[in-house]
mmCIF file of C-alpha atoms in Angstrom:
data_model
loop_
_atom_site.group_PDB
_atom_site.id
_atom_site.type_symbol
_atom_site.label_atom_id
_atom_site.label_comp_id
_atom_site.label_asym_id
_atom_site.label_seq_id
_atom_site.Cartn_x
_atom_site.Cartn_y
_atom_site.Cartn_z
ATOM 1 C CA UNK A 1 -94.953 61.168 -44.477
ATOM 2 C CA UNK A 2 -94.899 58.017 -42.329
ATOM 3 C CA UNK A 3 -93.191 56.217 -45.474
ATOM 4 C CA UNK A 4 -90.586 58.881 -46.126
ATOM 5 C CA UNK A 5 -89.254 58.748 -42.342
ATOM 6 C CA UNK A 6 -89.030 54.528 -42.789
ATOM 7 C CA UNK A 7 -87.091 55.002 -45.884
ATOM 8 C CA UNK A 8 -84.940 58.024 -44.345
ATOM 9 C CA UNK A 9 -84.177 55.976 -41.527
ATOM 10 C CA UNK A 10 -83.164 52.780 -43.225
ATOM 11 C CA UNK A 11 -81.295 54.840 -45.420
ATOM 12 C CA UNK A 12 -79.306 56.263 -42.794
ATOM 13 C CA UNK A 13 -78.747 52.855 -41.090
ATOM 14 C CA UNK A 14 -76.938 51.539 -45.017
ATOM 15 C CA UNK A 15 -74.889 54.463 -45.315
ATOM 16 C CA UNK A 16 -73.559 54.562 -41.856
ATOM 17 C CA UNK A 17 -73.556 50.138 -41.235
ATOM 18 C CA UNK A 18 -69.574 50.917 -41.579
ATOM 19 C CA UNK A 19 -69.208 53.296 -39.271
ATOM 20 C CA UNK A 20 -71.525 51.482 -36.492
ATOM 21 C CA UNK A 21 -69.398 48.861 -33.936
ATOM 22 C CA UNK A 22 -71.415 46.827 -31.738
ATOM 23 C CA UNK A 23 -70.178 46.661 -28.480
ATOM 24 C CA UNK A 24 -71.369 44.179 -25.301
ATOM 25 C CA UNK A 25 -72.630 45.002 -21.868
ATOM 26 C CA UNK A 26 -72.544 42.067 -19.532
ATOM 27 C CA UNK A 27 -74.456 43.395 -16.587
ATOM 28 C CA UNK A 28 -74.211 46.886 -17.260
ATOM 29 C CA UNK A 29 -76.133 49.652 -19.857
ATOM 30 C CA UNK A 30 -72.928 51.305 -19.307
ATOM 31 C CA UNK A 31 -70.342 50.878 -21.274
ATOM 32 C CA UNK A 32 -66.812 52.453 -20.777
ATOM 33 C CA UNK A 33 -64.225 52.277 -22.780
ATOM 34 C CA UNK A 34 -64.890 52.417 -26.905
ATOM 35 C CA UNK A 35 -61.906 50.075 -27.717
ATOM 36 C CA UNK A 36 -63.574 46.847 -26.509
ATOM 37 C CA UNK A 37 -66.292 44.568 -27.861
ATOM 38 C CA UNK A 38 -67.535 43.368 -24.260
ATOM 39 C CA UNK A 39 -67.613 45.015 -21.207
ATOM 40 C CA UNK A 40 -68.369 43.605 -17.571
ATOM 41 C CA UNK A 41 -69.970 45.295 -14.263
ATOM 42 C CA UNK A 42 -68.180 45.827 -11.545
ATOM 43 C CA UNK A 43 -70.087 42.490 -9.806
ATOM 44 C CA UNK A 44 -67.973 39.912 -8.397
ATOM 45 C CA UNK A 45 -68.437 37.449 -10.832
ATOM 46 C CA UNK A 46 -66.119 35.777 -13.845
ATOM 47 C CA UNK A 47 -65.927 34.353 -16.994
ATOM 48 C CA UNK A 48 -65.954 30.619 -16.762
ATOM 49 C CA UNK A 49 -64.172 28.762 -19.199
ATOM 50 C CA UNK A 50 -65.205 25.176 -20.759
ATOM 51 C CA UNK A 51 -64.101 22.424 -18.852
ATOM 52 C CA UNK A 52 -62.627 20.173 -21.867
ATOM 53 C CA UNK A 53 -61.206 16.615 -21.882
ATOM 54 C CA UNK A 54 -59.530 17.526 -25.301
ATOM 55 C CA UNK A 55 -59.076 20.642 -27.568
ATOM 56 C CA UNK A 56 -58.457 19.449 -30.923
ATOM 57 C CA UNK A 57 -58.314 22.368 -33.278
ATOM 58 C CA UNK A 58 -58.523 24.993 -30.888
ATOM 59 C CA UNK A 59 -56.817 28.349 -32.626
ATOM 60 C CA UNK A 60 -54.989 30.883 -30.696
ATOM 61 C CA UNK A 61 -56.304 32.753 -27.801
ATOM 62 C CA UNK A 62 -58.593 29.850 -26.754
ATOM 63 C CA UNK A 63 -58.827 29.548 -22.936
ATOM 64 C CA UNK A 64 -60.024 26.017 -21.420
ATOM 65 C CA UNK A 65 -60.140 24.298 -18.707
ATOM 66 C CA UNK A 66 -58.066 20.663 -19.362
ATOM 67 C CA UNK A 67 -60.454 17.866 -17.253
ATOM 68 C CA UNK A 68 -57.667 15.387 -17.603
ATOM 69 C CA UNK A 69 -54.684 17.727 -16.600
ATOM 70 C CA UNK A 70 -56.703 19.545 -14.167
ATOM 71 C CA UNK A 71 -55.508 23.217 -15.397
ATOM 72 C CA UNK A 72 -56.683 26.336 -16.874
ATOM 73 C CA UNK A 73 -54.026 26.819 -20.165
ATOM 74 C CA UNK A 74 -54.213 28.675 -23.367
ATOM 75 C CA UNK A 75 -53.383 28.185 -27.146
ATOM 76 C CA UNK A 76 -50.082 30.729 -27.892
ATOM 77 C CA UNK A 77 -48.477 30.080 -31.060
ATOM 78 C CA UNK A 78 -45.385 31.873 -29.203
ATOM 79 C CA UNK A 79 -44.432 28.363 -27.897
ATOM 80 C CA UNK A 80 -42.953 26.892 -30.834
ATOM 81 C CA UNK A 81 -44.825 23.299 -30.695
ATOM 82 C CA UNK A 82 -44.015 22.694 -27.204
ATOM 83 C CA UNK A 83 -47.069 20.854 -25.173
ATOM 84 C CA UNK A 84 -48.921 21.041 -27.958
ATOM 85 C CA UNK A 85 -48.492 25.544 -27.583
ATOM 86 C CA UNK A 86 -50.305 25.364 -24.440
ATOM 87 C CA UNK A 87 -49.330 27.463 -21.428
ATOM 88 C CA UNK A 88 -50.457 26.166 -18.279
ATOM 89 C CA UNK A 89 -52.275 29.107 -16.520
ATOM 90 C CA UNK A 90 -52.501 27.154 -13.087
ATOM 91 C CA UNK A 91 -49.261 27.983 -11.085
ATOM 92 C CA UNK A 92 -48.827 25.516 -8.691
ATOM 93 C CA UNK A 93 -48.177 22.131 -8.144
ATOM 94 C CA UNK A 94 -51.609 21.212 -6.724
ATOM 95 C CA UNK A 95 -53.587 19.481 -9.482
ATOM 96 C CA UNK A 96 -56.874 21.297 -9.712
ATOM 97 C CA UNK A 97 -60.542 20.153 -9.351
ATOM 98 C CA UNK A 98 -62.999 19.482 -11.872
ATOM 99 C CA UNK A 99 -66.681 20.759 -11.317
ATOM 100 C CA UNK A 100 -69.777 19.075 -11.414
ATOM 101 C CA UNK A 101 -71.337 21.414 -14.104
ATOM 102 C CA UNK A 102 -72.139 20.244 -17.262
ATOM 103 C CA UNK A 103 -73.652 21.551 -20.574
ATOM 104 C CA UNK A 104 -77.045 19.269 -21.529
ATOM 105 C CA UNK A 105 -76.454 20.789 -24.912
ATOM 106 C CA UNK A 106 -74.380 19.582 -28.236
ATOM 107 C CA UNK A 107 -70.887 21.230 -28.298
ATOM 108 C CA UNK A 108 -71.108 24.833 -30.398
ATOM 109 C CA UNK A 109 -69.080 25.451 -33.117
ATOM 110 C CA UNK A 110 -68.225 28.977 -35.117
ATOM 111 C CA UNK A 111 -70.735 28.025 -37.353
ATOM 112 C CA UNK A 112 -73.812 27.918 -34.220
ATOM 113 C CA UNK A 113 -71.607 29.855 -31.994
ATOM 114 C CA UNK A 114 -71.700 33.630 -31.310
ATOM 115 C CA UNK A 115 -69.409 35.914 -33.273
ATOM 116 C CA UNK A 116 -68.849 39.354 -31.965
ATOM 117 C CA UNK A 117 -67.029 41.896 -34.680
ATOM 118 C CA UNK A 118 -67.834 39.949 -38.095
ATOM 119 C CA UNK A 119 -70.622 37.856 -40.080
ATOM 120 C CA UNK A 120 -68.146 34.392 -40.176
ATOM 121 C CA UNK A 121 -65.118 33.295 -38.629
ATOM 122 C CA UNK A 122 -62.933 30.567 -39.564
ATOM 123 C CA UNK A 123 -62.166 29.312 -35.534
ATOM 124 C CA UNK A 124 -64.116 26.976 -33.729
ATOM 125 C CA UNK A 125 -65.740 28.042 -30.425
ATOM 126 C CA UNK A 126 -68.848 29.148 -28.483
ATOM 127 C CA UNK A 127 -67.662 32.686 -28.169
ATOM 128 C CA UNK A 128 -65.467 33.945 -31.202
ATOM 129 C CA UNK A 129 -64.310 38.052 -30.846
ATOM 130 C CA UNK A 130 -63.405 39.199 -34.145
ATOM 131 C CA UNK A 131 -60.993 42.257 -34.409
ATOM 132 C CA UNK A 132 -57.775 43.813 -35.144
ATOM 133 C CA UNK A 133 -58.506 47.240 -33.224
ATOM 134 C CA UNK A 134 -61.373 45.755 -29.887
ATOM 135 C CA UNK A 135 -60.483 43.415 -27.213
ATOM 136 C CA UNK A 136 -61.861 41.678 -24.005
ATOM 137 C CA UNK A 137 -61.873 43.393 -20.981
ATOM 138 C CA UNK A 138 -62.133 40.602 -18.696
ATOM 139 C CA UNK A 139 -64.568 41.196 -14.995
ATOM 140 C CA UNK A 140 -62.723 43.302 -12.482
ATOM 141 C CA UNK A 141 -62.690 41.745 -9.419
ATOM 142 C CA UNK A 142 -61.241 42.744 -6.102
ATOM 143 C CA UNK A 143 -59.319 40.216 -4.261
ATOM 144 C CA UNK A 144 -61.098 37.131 -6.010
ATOM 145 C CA UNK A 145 -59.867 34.794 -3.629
ATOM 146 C CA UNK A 146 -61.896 35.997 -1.280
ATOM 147 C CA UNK A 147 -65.058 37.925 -3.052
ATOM 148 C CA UNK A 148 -65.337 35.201 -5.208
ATOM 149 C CA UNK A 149 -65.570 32.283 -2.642
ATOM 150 C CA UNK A 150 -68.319 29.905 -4.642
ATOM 151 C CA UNK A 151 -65.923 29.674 -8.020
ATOM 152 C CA UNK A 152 -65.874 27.206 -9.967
ATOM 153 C CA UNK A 153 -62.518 25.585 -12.146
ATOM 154 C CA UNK A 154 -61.915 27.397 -14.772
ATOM 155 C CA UNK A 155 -62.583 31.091 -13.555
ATOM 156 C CA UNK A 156 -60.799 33.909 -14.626
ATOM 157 C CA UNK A 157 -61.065 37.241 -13.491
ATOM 158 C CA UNK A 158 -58.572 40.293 -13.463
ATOM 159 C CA UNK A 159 -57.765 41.023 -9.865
ATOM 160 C CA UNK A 160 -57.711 44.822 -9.645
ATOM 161 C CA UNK A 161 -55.652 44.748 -6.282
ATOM 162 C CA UNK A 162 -52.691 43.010 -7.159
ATOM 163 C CA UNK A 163 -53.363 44.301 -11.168
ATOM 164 C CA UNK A 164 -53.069 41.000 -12.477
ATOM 165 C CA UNK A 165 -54.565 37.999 -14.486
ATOM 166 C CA UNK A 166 -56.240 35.526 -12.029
ATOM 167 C CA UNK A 167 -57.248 31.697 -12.522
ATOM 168 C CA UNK A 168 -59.124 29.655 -10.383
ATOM 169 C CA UNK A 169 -58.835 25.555 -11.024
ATOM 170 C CA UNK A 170 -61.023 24.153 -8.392
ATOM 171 C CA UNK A 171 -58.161 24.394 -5.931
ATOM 172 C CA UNK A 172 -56.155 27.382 -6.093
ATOM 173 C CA UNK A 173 -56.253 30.717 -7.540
ATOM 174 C CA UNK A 174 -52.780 32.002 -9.741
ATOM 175 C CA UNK A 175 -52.436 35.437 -10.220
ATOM 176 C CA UNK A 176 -50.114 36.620 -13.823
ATOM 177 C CA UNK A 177 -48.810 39.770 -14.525
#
């Protein structure tokens, strides 16, 4: 009997592998919304991105933080070769701060990194989502520029006051709607 119920239940974990969808909580057992691969808590805390001195075949989507430039930007393809289809995320004329953190490790690559929402994946980083129906729900945080008062460059949170993207570079914190 103990046999039949292992085979029954492996059975039913084949047949229904395509209907399954892993999904991510980051400080919570509860997650919210079904159209997302990972979901935050409510904490005041962000996503920090990699603090980079250069981001040589970096694929759409990927956020950094440029040590040499001192900004937070992102790869858009929408930019038609211009600096490189970077968009500066920091909005002001401050140059940022670096931070003092580093990572002891080897960089990761797709190959070592994690991939959320498939097996493989052809871009290069140490976080690859994988969809064409889930997305990333970035941390809600209130005010960040003032519940999030020990950030580091490179933070990004959505501010769920002013309802808008917000980016911390050491120095200042920009806000996009």
């Amino acid at each position: 009997m103990k046999k039949f119920k292992n085979v029954a239940a492996i059975l039913f974990l084949i047949l229904s592998a395509d209907t399954l969808s892993a999904q991510i909580g980051i400080g919570t057992t509860n997650i919210t919304n079904s159209s997302v691969f990972l979901e935050f808590s409510n904490e005041a805390k962000g996503i920090i991105v990699p603090q980079v001195t250069s981001s040589n075949g970096a694929s759409g989507g990927t956020f950094v933080f440029d040590f040499t430039d001192k900004i937070v930007k992102v790869k858009e393809d929408k930019n038609q070769g211009v600096n490189g289809n970077w968009t500066n995320l920091t909005n002001n004329s401050i140059p940022g701060v670096s931070h003092t953190f580093s990572n002891a490790g080897g960089d990761v690559s797709a190959n070592n990194g994690v991939i959320i929402g498939s097996d493989s994946s052809t871009r290069i980083g140490a976080l690859v989502l994988e969809s064409t129906t889930k997305a990333l729900v970035l941390p809600k945080v209130s005010n960040p520029h003032t519940a999030l008062t020990g950030a580091i460059a490179g933070t990004i949170v959505f501010d769920t006051v002013s309802s808008t993207l917000a980016v911390y570079d050491g120095v200042n914190w920009s806000y996009w709607k």
